[in-house]
Amino acid sequence: MANLESNIVEVHNKATRTKVRWTHITITLAVIWVVGMIDKIGVAVVATNSHFLQDMNLVGRNEMIGSLTSALLFSYGIGFFLWGWLTNRFGPKRCAIVGLSIWGVSTLMAAVSPNFSVLFISRIVLGFSEAFLWPVSNALTARWFPLDERGRAKSIWINGVSLGSAIAGFVVTALISLFDWRGVFWFLTIVALVICVPLLCLLITDTPARHRRVSTEELLHIERNQRMEESVATSKNALRTLNYWLVVIAFTGNILAVYGLGSWFPSYMAVSMHFSPTATSTYMLITWSVSIAMMFWVGAHTDRTHKKAYWIIVGFLVACVFLGISLNSPAPIADALLVGGAIAFIQAFTTPMLHGLLHDMSPTRQIGRNTGVMTGIANVVAAFGPAMMGTFITIGHGSYRAAFLFLIICFVLSAVCAVVLTLRGK
């Protein structure tokens, strides 16, 4: 009889348990990440436009084009240290609203910029404002999801990175054809302030207990599992452990790939491979779509196995092999697919796993700070990557060989860190 009553209660709970954490939190974060990546990757597409290059006096100046991404990443990294603390202090929702408002101002500056200097400053402001994304996203994931659901939850909003990168080429190319390059930044300003801010205000709360649509059953499900997590979480400060700093080093390699390789990918295909804007956008779509599919699978798989460092090793080493083969590939199509494959494996395998390791070693109350420090250091160091790649390309008279070799070395070092993490039980 007791078993029958227990089964009835279980069926009732499943029937009445809401899924606000999936329908509201992950989807809102994914939308904001999509817009953020169009902001970041979009400038790489804009940089292939002749009117933009002439207006900003950037024709043949690859190091200055690369500096636009480097400036963004540097301020992005600096901003993490502040946003991580602010997220813990004032809550993720307030920080996200403030960050998005500054973000809108930065893209407005870019839209009206009369010269390179103003555009450069706008990228610095954008980087600082967008730095709220990782601490806020990780904080909301930690507050809203049990530990055994976080891999799938992260795979949804991190795939916003991939989806934004996938459609950036088509969106930016279409906007340029309709409104010239300044129209891209006007569009991004409107989306940030008119779509993303209202979504945050209407759908997000700092905790599930404050959300009026969360059922009692969903709340109990989240809180019960989080209490279990806190009971087994290490009492040692993660920042004082070797594992944490190995993750930071590996994440630096990840940022170099996603933003360094990702930001130069459009120019590589358009200038070096002589692909049309439509073909370039198509290869970007293929690259990031493959990444999306792989990430969903990896996220679901690691929720069951918890063997994250193995995936990181595979991601970095496959990227090394693909880039190495591309150096000697005679066929432009094969070359583009290989470079795109390197980006896809880095994004799908290493990004969610590195943040998964961060969640494993960070109690909920520390996740904002630990994310801020990790992403801050990684982005500040990796900020020099796109500019260095631009310098290598200029020195090589348009050849990407030295730039790719630089990335291969970084990926090998990151894979070594993951091997050590594996040996230490991660």
C-alpha positions in Angstrom: 0.0 0.0 0.0 2.8 2.3 0.9 4.5 1.6 -2.5 1.2 2.4 -4.3 0.9 5.7 -2.4 4.5 6.6 -3.2 4.0 5.8 -6.9 0.9 8.0 -7.0 2.8 10.9 -5.4 5.6 10.4 -7.9 3.2 10.5 -10.8 1.5 13.6 -9.4 4.8 15.4 -8.9 5.9 14.6 -12.5 2.5 15.8 -13.8 2.6 19.1 -11.9 6.3 19.9 -12.0 6.9 22.9 -14.2 10.0 23.3 -16.3 10.6 27.0 -16.0 14.3 26.5 -15.7 14.3 25.1 -19.2 11.7 27.3 -20.9 12.7 30.6 -19.3 16.3 30.6 -18.1 18.2 28.6 -20.7 16.2 30.1 -23.7 16.7 33.7 -22.5 20.4 33.2 -22.0 20.7 31.5 -25.4 19.0 34.5 -27.1 21.4 37.0 -25.4 24.4 34.8 -26.3 23.3 34.7 -30.0 23.1 38.5 -30.1 26.4 38.8 -28.3 28.2 36.5 -30.8 26.8 38.4 -33.8 28.3 41.5 -32.1 31.7 39.8 -31.7 32.0 37.8 -34.9 30.0 40.4 -37.0 32.9 42.8 -37.0 35.0 40.2 -38.7 32.4 40.0 -41.5 32.2 43.8 -41.6 35.9 43.9 -42.0 35.6 42.2 -45.4 33.5 45.1 -46.6 35.4 47.6 -48.8 33.3 50.6 -47.7 34.1 49.9 -44.1 37.8 49.5 -44.8 37.9 52.7 -46.7 35.8 54.7 -44.2 38.0 53.5 -41.3 41.3 53.7 -43.3 42.0 50.0 -42.7 42.8 48.8 -46.3 45.8 46.4 -46.0 46.2 47.0 -42.3 45.6 43.5 -40.9 47.1 44.2 -37.5 44.7 47.1 -36.9 41.7 45.0 -38.0 42.9 42.3 -35.5 43.2 44.9 -32.8 39.5 45.5 -32.9 38.9 41.9 -31.6 41.9 42.2 -29.3 40.6 45.4 -27.7 37.2 43.8 -27.2 38.8 40.6 -25.6 41.1 42.6 -23.4 38.3 44.8 -21.9 36.1 41.6 -21.8 38.7 40.0 -19.7 39.2 42.9 -17.4 35.4 43.2 -17.0 35.1 39.7 -15.7 36.9 40.5 -12.5 34.3 43.2 -11.7 31.2 41.4 -13.1 32.0 38.2 -11.2 32.1 40.1 -7.9 29.0 42.2 -8.8 27.0 39.1 -9.8 27.6 37.6 -6.3 26.9 40.9 -4.6 23.8 42.2 -6.5 22.5 39.1 -8.2 22.7 38.0 -11.9 19.5 39.7 -13.1 20.5 43.3 -12.1 23.9 42.8 -13.5 22.6 41.5 -16.8 20.2 44.5 -17.2 23.0 47.0 -16.5 25.4 45.2 -18.8 23.0 45.0 -21.7 22.2 48.8 -21.3 25.9 49.6 -21.6 26.2 47.1 -24.4 23.5 49.1 -26.4 25.4 52.3 -25.9 28.6 50.7 -27.3 27.0 49.5 -30.5 25.4 52.9 -30.9 28.9 54.4 -30.7 30.1 52.1 -33.4 27.1 53.0 -35.6 28.0 56.7 -35.5 31.8 56.4 -35.3 33.5 58.9 -37.6 36.9 57.2 -37.5 38.8 54.2 -36.3 39.6 55.7 -32.9 35.9 56.0 -31.9 35.2 52.5 -33.3 38.1 51.2 -31.3 36.8 52.7 -28.1 33.3 51.3 -28.8 34.8 47.8 -29.0 36.4 48.4 -25.6 33.1 49.4 -24.1 31.3 46.5 -25.7 33.9 44.0 -24.4 33.5 45.4 -20.8 29.7 45.4 -21.0 29.5 41.8 -22.5 31.7 40.5 -19.7 28.6 40.0 -17.5 27.6 37.1 -19.7 29.8 34.3 -18.3 29.4 35.1 -14.6 25.6 35.7 -15.0 25.0 32.6 -17.1 27.0 30.4 -14.8 25.4 31.9 -11.7 21.9 31.4 -13.1 22.8 27.8 -14.1 24.1 27.1 -10.6 21.0 28.6 -8.9 18.4 27.1 -11.2 19.8 23.6 -12.1 20.8 20.5 -10.1 24.3 19.4 -10.7 23.2 16.4 -12.9 21.3 18.7 -15.2 23.9 21.4 -15.7 25.7 19.8 -18.6 22.5 19.9 -20.7 21.6 23.4 -19.5 25.0 24.8 -20.4 24.9 23.0 -23.8 21.7 25.1 -24.6 23.0 28.5 -23.7 26.6 27.9 -24.8 25.1 26.8 -28.1 23.9 30.4 -28.4 27.6 31.1 -29.0 27.6 28.6 -31.9 24.2 29.7 -33.3 25.2 33.4 -33.2 28.4 32.6 -34.9 26.6 30.4 -37.5 24.2 33.1 -38.6 26.4 36.1 -38.1 27.7 35.9 -41.7 24.2 35.9 -43.3 22.8 38.5 -40.9 25.6 40.9 -41.2 25.9 40.4 -45.0 22.2 41.0 -45.4 22.3 44.2 -43.2 25.3 45.6 -45.1 23.5 45.0 -48.5 20.4 46.8 -47.1 21.9 49.6 -45.0 25.7 49.6 -45.5 28.0 48.6 -42.6 26.7 51.2 -40.1 23.3 49.5 -40.3 24.7 46.4 -38.7 25.5 48.4 -35.5 22.1 50.2 -35.5 20.4 46.8 -35.7 22.5 45.4 -32.8 21.7 48.4 -30.7 17.9 47.9 -31.2 18.1 44.2 -30.5 20.0 44.7 -27.3 17.7 47.4 -25.8 14.3 46.5 -27.3 14.5 42.7 -27.2 17.1 41.4 -24.8 16.4 43.8 -21.9 12.6 43.2 -21.8 13.3 39.4 -22.0 15.4 39.6 -18.9 12.9 41.7 -17.0 10.0 39.5 -17.8 11.4 36.0 -17.7 14.4 35.9 -15.4 14.7 35.9 -11.6 17.8 35.4 -9.5 16.5 32.3 -7.9 13.6 29.8 -8.6 12.0 30.7 -5.3 11.3 34.2 -6.6 9.7 33.1 -9.9 5.9 33.1 -9.8 5.6 30.4 -12.5 7.8 27.8 -10.7 5.7 25.0 -9.1 6.4 23.7 -5.7 7.5 20.4 -7.2 10.1 22.1 -9.5 11.4 24.2 -6.6 11.8 21.2 -4.3 13.5 19.3 -7.1 16.0 22.0 -7.6 16.7 22.8 -3.9 16.9 19.2 -2.8 19.6 18.4 -5.4 21.4 21.7 -4.6 21.5 20.8 -0.9 23.1 17.5 -1.9 25.6 19.3 -4.0 26.6 21.7 -1.2 27.0 18.8 1.2 29.6 17.2 -1.0 31.3 20.3 -2.4 34.8 20.9 -1.3 35.4 23.3 1.5 38.7 24.3 0.0 38.9 27.5 -2.0 39.0 26.5 -5.6 41.3 29.4 -6.5 44.0 27.8 -4.3 43.9 24.4 -6.1 46.1 23.2 -9.0 43.1 21.9 -10.8 41.5 25.4 -11.1 44.6 26.9 -12.6 45.0 24.1 -15.1 41.4 24.8 -16.2 42.3 28.5 -16.5 45.3 27.7 -18.8 43.2 25.3 -21.0 40.4 27.9 -21.2 42.9 30.5 -22.5 43.6 28.1 -25.4 39.8 27.8 -25.9 39.4 31.6 -26.1 42.3 31.8 -28.6 40.5 29.4 -30.8 36.9 30.7 -30.5 37.8 34.3 -31.0 41.2 34.3 -32.6 40.5 31.6 -35.2 36.8 32.5 -35.3 37.4 36.2 -35.9 39.9 35.5 -38.8 37.9 32.7 -40.4 35.7 35.0 -42.6 38.7 37.0 -43.8 40.6 33.7 -44.4 37.9 32.4 -46.7 37.1 35.7 -48.4 40.7 36.9 -49.0 42.9 33.8 -48.9 40.5 31.3 -50.3 38.7 33.8 -52.6 35.2 32.7 -51.6 32.2 35.0 -52.3 30.4 36.5 -49.3 27.6 34.0 -49.7 30.0 31.0 -49.8 31.9 32.5 -46.7 28.6 32.8 -44.8 27.7 29.2 -45.8 30.9 27.7 -44.5 30.4 29.7 -41.2 26.9 28.2 -41.0 28.2 24.7 -41.5 31.0 25.1 -39.0 28.8 26.4 -36.2 25.9 24.1 -37.0 28.1 21.1 -36.6 29.3 22.5 -33.3 25.7 22.9 -32.1 24.8 19.3 -32.9 28.0 17.9 -31.3 27.6 20.1 -28.1 24.1 18.8 -27.4 25.4 15.3 -27.6 28.5 15.9 -25.5 26.5 17.8 -22.8 24.0 15.0 -22.4 26.7 12.3 -22.4 28.9 14.0 -19.7 25.9 14.5 -17.4 25.9 10.7 -17.1 29.7 10.0 -17.1 31.2 13.1 -15.5 34.5 12.4 -17.5 35.0 15.9 -18.7 38.8 16.2 -19.1 38.8 13.4 -21.7 36.6 15.4 -24.0 38.9 18.5 -23.6 41.9 16.4 -24.7 40.0 15.2 -27.8 38.8 18.6 -28.7 42.2 20.3 -28.7 44.1 17.4 -30.4 41.6 17.0 -33.2 41.8 20.8 -33.8 45.6 20.5 -34.0 45.4 17.7 -36.5 42.8 19.6 -38.7 44.8 22.8 -38.7 48.0 20.9 -39.4 46.5 19.2 -42.4 45.0 22.5 -43.7 48.5 23.9 -43.9 49.3 21.6 -46.8 45.8 21.2 -48.3 45.8 22.2 -52.0 41.9 22.3 -52.2 40.2 25.5 -51.0 37.0 23.6 -50.1 38.9 21.0 -48.0 40.9 23.7 -46.4 37.8 25.6 -45.3 36.2 22.5 -44.0 39.3 21.6 -42.0 39.6 25.0 -40.4 35.9 25.0 -39.7 36.2 21.5 -38.2 38.9 22.8 -35.8 36.6 25.6 -34.6 33.7 23.1 -34.2 35.7 20.6 -32.1 37.1 23.3 -29.9 33.7 24.9 -29.3 31.7 21.7 -28.8 34.2 19.7 -26.8 36.2 22.1 -24.8 34.0 25.0 -24.0 31.2 23.2 -22.1 33.6 20.8 -20.4 35.9 23.5 -19.1 32.9 25.3 -17.6 31.6 21.9 -16.3 34.9 21.4 -14.4 34.5 24.9 -13.0 31.0 23.9 -11.7 32.3 20.7 -10.2 34.9 22.5 -8.1 32.7 25.5 -7.2 29.8 25.6 -4.7 26.9 27.7 -5.9 27.8 30.6 -3.7 31.3 30.9 -5.3 30.5 30.3 -8.9 30.2 34.0 -9.9 33.6 34.9 -8.5 35.3 31.7 -9.8 33.9 32.3 -13.3 35.0 35.9 -13.2 38.6 35.1 -12.3 38.9 32.2 -14.8 37.3 34.0 -17.8 39.0 37.3 -16.9 42.5 35.9 -16.9 41.9 33.8 -20.0 40.4 36.6 -22.0 43.1 39.1 -21.0 45.9 36.7 -22.1 44.0 35.6 -25.2 43.2 39.2 -26.1 46.6 39.4 -27.8 45.8 36.4 -30.0 43.8 38.1 -32.8 46.3 41.0 -33.1 49.2 38.6 -33.1 47.6 36.5 -35.8 47.0 39.7 -37.8 50.7 40.5 -37.4 51.8 37.0 -38.5 49.5 37.3 -41.5 50.9 40.7 -42.5 54.5 39.5 -42.0 53.6 36.4 -44.1 52.3 38.7 -46.9 48.8 37.2 -46.5 49.8 33.7 -45.6 48.0 32.1 -42.5 50.7 29.5 -41.9 52.5 31.2 -39.0 49.2 32.2 -37.4 47.9 28.6 -37.6 51.2 27.2 -36.2 50.9 29.7 -33.3 47.4 28.3 -32.5 48.6 24.7 -32.8 51.2 25.3 -30.1 48.6 26.9 -27.8 46.3 23.9 -28.4 49.0 21.4 -27.5 49.7 23.2 -24.2 46.0 23.2 -23.4 45.7 19.5 -24.1 48.7 18.8 -21.8 46.8 20.6 -19.0 43.7 18.4 -19.7 45.9 15.3 -19.5 47.1 16.4 -16.1 43.5 17.0 -15.0 42.7 13.5 -16.2 45.5 12.0 -14.1 44.1 13.9 -11.1 40.7 12.3 -11.5 38.9 14.9 -13.6 
